[in-house]
Short mmCIF file of C-alpha atoms and ligand atoms in Angstrom, two decimals:
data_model
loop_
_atom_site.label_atom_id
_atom_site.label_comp_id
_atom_site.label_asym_id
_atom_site.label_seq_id
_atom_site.Cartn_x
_atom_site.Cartn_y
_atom_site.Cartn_z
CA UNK A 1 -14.77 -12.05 -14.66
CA UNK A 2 -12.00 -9.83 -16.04
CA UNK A 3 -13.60 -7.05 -16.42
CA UNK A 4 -14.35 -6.95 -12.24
CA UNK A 5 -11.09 -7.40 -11.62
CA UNK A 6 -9.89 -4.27 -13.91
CA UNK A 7 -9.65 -1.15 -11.77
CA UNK A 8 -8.70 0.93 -14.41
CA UNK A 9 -9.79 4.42 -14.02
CA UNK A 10 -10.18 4.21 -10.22
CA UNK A 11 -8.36 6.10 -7.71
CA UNK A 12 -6.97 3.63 -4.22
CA UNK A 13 -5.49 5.69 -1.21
CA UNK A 14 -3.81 3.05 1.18
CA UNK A 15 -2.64 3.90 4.65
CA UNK A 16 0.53 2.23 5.60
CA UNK A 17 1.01 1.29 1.76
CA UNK A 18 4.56 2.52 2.33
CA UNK A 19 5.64 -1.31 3.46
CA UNK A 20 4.84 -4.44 4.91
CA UNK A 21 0.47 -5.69 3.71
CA UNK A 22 0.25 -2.02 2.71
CA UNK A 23 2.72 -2.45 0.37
CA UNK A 24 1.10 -5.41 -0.96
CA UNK A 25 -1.93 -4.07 -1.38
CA UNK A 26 -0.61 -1.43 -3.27
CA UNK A 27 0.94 -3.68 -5.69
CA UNK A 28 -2.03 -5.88 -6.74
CA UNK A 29 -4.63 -2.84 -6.97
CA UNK A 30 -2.00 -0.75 -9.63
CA UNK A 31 -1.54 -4.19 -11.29
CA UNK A 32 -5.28 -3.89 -11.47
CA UNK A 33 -5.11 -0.86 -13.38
CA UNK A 34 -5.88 1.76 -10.61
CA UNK A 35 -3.78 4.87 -9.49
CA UNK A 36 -2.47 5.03 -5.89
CA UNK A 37 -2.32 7.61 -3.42
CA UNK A 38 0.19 5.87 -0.16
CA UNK A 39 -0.50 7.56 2.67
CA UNK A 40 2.08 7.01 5.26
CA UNK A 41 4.78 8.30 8.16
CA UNK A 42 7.79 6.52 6.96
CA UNK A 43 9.05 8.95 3.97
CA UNK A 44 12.18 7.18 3.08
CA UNK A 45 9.92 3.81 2.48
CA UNK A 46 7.08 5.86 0.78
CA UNK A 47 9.31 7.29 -1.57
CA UNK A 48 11.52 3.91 -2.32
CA UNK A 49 7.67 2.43 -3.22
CA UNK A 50 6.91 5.04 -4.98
CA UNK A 51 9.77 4.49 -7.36
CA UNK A 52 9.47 0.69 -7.41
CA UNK A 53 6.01 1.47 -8.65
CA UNK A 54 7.28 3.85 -11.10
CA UNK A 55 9.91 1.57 -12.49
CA UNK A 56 6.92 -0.99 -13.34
CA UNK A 57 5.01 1.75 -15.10
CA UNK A 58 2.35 2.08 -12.30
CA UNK A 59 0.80 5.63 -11.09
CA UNK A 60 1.17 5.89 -7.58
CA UNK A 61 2.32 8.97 -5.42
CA UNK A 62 2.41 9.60 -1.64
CA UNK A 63 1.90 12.09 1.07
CA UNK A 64 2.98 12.07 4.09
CA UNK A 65 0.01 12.15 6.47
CA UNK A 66 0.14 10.75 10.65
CA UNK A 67 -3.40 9.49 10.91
CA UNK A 68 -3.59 10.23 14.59
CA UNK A 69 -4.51 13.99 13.14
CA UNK A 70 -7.59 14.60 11.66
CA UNK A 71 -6.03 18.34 9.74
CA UNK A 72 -3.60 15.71 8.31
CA UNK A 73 -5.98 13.23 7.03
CA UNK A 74 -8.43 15.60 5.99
CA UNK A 75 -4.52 17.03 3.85
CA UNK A 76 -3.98 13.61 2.31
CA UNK A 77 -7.74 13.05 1.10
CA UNK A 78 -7.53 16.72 -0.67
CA UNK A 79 -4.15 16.19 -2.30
CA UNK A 80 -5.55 12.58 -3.53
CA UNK A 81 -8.63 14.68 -5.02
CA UNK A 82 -6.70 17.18 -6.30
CA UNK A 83 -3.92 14.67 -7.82
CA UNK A 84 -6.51 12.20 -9.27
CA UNK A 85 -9.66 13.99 -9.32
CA UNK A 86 -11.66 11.57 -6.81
CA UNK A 87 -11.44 8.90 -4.65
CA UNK A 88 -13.28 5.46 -5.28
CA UNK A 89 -11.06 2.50 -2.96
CA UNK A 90 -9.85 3.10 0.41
CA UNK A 91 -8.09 0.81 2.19
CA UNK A 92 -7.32 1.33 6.08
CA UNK A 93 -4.44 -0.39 6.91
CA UNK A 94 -1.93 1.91 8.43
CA UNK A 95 -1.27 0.72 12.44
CA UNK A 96 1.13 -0.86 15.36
CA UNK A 97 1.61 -2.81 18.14
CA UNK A 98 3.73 -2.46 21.47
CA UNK A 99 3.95 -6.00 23.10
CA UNK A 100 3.53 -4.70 27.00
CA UNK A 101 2.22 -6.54 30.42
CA UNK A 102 -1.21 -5.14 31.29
CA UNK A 103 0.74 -3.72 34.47
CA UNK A 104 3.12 -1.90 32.78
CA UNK A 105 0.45 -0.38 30.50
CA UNK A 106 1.10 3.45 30.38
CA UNK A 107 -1.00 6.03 28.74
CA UNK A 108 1.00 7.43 26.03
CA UNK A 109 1.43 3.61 24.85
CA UNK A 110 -2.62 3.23 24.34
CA UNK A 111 -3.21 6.33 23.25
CA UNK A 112 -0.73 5.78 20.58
CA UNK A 113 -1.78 2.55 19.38
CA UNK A 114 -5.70 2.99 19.67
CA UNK A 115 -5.12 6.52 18.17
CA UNK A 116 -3.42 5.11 15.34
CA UNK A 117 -5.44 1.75 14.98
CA UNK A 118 -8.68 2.85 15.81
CA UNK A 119 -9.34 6.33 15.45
CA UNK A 120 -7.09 6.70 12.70
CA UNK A 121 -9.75 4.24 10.74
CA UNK A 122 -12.32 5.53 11.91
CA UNK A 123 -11.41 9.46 10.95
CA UNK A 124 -10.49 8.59 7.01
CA UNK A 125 -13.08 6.81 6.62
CA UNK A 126 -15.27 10.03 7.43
CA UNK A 127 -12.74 11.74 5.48
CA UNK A 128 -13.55 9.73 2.41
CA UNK A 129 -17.00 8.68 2.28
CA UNK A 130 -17.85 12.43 2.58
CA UNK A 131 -15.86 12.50 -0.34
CA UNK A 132 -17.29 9.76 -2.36
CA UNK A 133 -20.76 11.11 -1.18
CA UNK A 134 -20.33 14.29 -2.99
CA UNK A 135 -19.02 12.44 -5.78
CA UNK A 136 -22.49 10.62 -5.95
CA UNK A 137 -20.77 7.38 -7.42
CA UNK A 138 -20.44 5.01 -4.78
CA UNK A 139 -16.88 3.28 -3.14
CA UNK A 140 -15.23 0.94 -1.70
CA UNK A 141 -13.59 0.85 2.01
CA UNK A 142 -11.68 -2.49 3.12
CA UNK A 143 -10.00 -2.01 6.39
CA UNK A 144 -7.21 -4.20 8.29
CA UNK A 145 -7.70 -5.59 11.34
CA UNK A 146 -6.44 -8.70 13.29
CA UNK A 147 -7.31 -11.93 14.22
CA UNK A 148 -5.81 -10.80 17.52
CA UNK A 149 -9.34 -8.45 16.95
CA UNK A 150 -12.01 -11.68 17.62
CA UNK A 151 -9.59 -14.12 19.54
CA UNK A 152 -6.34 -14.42 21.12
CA UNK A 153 -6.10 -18.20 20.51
CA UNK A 154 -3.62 -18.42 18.13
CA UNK A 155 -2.58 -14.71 18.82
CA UNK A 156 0.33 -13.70 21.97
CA UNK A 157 -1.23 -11.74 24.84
CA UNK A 158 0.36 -8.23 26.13
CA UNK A 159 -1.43 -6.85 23.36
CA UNK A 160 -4.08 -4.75 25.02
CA UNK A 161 -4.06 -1.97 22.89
CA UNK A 162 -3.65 -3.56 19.36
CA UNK A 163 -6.29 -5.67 20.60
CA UNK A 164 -8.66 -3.08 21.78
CA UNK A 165 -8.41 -1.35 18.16
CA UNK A 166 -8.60 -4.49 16.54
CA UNK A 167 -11.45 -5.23 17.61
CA UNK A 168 -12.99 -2.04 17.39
CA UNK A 169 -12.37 -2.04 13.94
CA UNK A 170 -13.99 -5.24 13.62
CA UNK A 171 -17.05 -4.02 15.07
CA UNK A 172 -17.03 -0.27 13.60
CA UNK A 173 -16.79 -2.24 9.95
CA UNK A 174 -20.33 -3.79 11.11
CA UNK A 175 -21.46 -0.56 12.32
CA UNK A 176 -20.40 1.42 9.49
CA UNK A 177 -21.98 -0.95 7.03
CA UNK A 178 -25.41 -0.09 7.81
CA UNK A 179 -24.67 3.56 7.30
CA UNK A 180 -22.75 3.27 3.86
CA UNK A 181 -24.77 0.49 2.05
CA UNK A 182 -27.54 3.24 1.55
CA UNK A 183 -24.62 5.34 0.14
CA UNK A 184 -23.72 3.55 -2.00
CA UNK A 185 -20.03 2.53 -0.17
CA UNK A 186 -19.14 -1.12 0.53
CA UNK A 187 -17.72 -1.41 3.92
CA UNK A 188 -15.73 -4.89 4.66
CA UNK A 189 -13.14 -5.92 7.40
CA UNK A 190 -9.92 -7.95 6.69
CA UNK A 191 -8.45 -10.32 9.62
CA UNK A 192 -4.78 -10.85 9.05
CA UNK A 193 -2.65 -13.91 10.99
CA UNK A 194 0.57 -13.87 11.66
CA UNK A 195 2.65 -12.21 8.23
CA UNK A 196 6.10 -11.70 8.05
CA UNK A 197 6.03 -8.15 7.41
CA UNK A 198 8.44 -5.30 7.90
CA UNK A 199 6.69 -4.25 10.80
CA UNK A 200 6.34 -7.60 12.30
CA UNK A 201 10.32 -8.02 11.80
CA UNK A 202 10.94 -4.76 14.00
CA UNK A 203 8.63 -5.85 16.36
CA UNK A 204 10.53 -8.91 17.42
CA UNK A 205 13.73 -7.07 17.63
CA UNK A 206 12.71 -4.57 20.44
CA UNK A 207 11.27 -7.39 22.09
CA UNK A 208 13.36 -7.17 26.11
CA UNK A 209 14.34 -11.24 26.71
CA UNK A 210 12.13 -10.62 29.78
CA UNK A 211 9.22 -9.54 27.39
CA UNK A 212 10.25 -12.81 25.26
CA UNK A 213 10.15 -15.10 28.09
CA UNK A 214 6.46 -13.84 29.31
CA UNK A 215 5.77 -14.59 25.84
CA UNK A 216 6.88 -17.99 25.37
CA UNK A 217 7.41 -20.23 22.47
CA UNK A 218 5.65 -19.54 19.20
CA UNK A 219 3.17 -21.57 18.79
CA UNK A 220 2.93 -23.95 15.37
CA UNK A 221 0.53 -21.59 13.58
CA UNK A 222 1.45 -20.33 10.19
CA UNK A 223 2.66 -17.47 9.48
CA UNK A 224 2.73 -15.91 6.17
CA UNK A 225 3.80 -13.66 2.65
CA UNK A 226 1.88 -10.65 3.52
CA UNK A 227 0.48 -10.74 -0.35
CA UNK A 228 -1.70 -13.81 0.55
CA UNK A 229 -3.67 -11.09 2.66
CA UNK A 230 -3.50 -8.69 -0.06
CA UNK A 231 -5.05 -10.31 -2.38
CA UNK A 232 -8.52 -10.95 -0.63
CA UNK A 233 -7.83 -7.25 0.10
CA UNK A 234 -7.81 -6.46 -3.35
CA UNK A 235 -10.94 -9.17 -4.07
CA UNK A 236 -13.18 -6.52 -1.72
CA UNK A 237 -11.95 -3.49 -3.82
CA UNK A 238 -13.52 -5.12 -6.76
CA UNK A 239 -17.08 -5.60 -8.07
CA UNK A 240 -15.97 -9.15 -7.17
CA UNK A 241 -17.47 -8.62 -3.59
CA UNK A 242 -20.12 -6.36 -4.66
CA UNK A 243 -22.79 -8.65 -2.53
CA UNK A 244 -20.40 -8.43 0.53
CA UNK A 245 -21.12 -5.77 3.57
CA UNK A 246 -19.84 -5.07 7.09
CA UNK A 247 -18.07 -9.04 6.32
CA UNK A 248 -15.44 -10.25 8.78
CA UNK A 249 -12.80 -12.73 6.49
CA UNK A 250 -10.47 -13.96 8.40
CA UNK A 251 -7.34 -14.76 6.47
CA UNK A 252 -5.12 -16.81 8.78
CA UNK A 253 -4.24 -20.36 7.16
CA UNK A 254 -6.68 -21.46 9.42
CA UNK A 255 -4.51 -20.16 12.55
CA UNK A 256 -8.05 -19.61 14.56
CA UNK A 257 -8.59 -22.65 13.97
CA UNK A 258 -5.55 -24.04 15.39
CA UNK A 259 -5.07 -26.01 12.29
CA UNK A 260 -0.83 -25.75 12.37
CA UNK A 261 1.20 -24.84 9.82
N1 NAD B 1 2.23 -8.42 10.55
C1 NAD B 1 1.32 -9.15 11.16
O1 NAD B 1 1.60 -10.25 11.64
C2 NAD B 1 -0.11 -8.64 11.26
C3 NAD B 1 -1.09 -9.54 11.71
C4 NAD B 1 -2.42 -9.11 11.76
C5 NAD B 1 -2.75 -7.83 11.35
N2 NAD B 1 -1.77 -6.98 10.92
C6 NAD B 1 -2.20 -5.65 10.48
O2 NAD B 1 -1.84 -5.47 9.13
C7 NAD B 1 -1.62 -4.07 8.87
C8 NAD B 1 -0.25 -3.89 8.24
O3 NAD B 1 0.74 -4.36 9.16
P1 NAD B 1 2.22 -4.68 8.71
O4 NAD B 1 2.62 -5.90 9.45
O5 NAD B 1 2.33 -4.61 7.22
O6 NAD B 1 2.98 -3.43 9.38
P2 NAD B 1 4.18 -2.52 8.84
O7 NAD B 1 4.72 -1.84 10.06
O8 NAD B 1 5.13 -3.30 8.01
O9 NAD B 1 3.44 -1.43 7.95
C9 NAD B 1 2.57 -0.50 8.53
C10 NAD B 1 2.72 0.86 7.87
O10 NAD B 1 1.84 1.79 8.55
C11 NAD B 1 2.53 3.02 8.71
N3 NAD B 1 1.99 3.76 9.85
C12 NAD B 1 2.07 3.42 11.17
N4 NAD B 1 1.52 4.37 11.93
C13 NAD B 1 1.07 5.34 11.09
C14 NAD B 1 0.42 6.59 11.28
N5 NAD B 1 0.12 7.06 12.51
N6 NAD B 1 0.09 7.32 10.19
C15 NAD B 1 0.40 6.88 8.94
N7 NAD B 1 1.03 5.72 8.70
C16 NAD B 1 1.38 4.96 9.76
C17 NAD B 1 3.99 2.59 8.93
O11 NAD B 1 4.88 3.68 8.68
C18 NAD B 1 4.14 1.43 7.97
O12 NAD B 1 4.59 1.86 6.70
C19 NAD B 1 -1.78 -3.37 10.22
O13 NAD B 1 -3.09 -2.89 10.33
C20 NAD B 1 -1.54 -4.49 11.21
O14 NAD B 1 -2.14 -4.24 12.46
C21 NAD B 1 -0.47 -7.36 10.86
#
């Protein structure tokens, strides 16, 4: 069993692994033994991982890369090949939510947050498993998506967007895994609860009070470390899950389920 869960020698780019699950992610796949590319918008958090990582004697670099923009993705995925020679793990995680009423919806706010979410996925994904085609040794693709994705039970509403690219992800993860499992590239989709994550923090604060009474009272589900989540995130980068394709593992502490904290 050790031996599949030592990523020595193998090359992980994670989006958003500046902070928050990203950051998580990042930590238990270099504890693993593999080299990290971060790809991410927020420099001064990129950087400040990138020397946390250092300090602990792990490889991992960054580039800054807005995954709306396919020239930028297509950037990162070259530096990571030309930093580490190939690419074998990618994680999708990198995305946002606005909390906003259905009526108030504008454009720039979906575009932004399906762009990101959704297409964003959906473009590095290309971006690497034309990669690890060429490299003719298979790969491994895990991306992040929501429970807010299958079911808004134990999720808050006003999400339209994050929903819409959460669940697109959920069902481009099936998709995709008929394409790649000829290739040679595992494919496998991550559901996230509620974790109290950097981003999750900021979220609350630009919450209006009218926004926050729509929303009412949190309900009793749990919410969690984001490294609970990384950790099954880092089981489907490993041989560990070498069985699993296009799967849909919802890691909520049973939130779905309404079972409370
Ligand atoms: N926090 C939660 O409660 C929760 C619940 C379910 C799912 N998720 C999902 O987990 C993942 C991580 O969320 P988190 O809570 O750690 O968020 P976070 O905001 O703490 O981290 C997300 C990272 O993504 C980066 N990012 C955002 N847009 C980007 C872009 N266009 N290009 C490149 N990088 C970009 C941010 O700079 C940030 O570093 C997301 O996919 C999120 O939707 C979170």
């Amino acid at each position: 069993m050790a031996e599949m869960l030592d990523l020595s020698g193998k090359t992980a780019i994670v989006t958003g692994g500046a902070r928050g699950l990203g950051f998580c992610i990042v930590n238990r796949l270099t504890e693993a033994g593999a080299r990290v590319m971060i790809v991410d918008v927020a420099v001064d958090f990129a950087q400040a991982a990138v020397d946390y990582f250092a300090d602990r004697g792990r490889d991992v670099r960054f580039e800054i890369a807005d995954i709306r923009d396919l020239a930028q993705i297509q950037h990162a995925v070259d530096a990571t090949v030309e930093a580490y020679g190939g690419v074998d793990i990618l994680v999708n995680d990198a995305a946002f939510w606005r909390v906003v009423k259905f009526l108030d919806l504008t454009e720039s706010t979906w575009d932004a947050v399906v762009d990101t979410g959704l297409k964003g996925t959906v473009f590095f994904t290309q971006a690497v498993a034309r990669r690890m085609v060429e490299q003719g040794r298979g790969g491994r693709i895990v991306n992040v998506a929501s429970v807010a994705g299958i079911s808004m039970e134990s999720s808050y509403g006003m999400l339209i967007p994050y929903v819409a690219a959460k669940s697109g992800v959920v069902g481009i993860s099936q998709s995709l895994a008929r394409e790649l499992k000829p290739l040679g590239i595992t494919i496998n989709c991550v559901l996230p609860g509620g974790m109290m994550s950097a981003g999750a923090v900021h979220s609350s604060t630009e919450l209006t009070p009218e926004l926050r009474e729509a929303m009412g009272e949190p309900g009793q589900v749990p919410v969690t470390d984001p490294d609970e989540v990384a950790r099954v995130v880092f089981m489907l980068a490993t041989p560990v899950s070498d069985f699993m394709h296009g799967a849909t593992v919802v890691v909520d502490g049973g939130a779905r389920l309404m079972i409370k904290k």
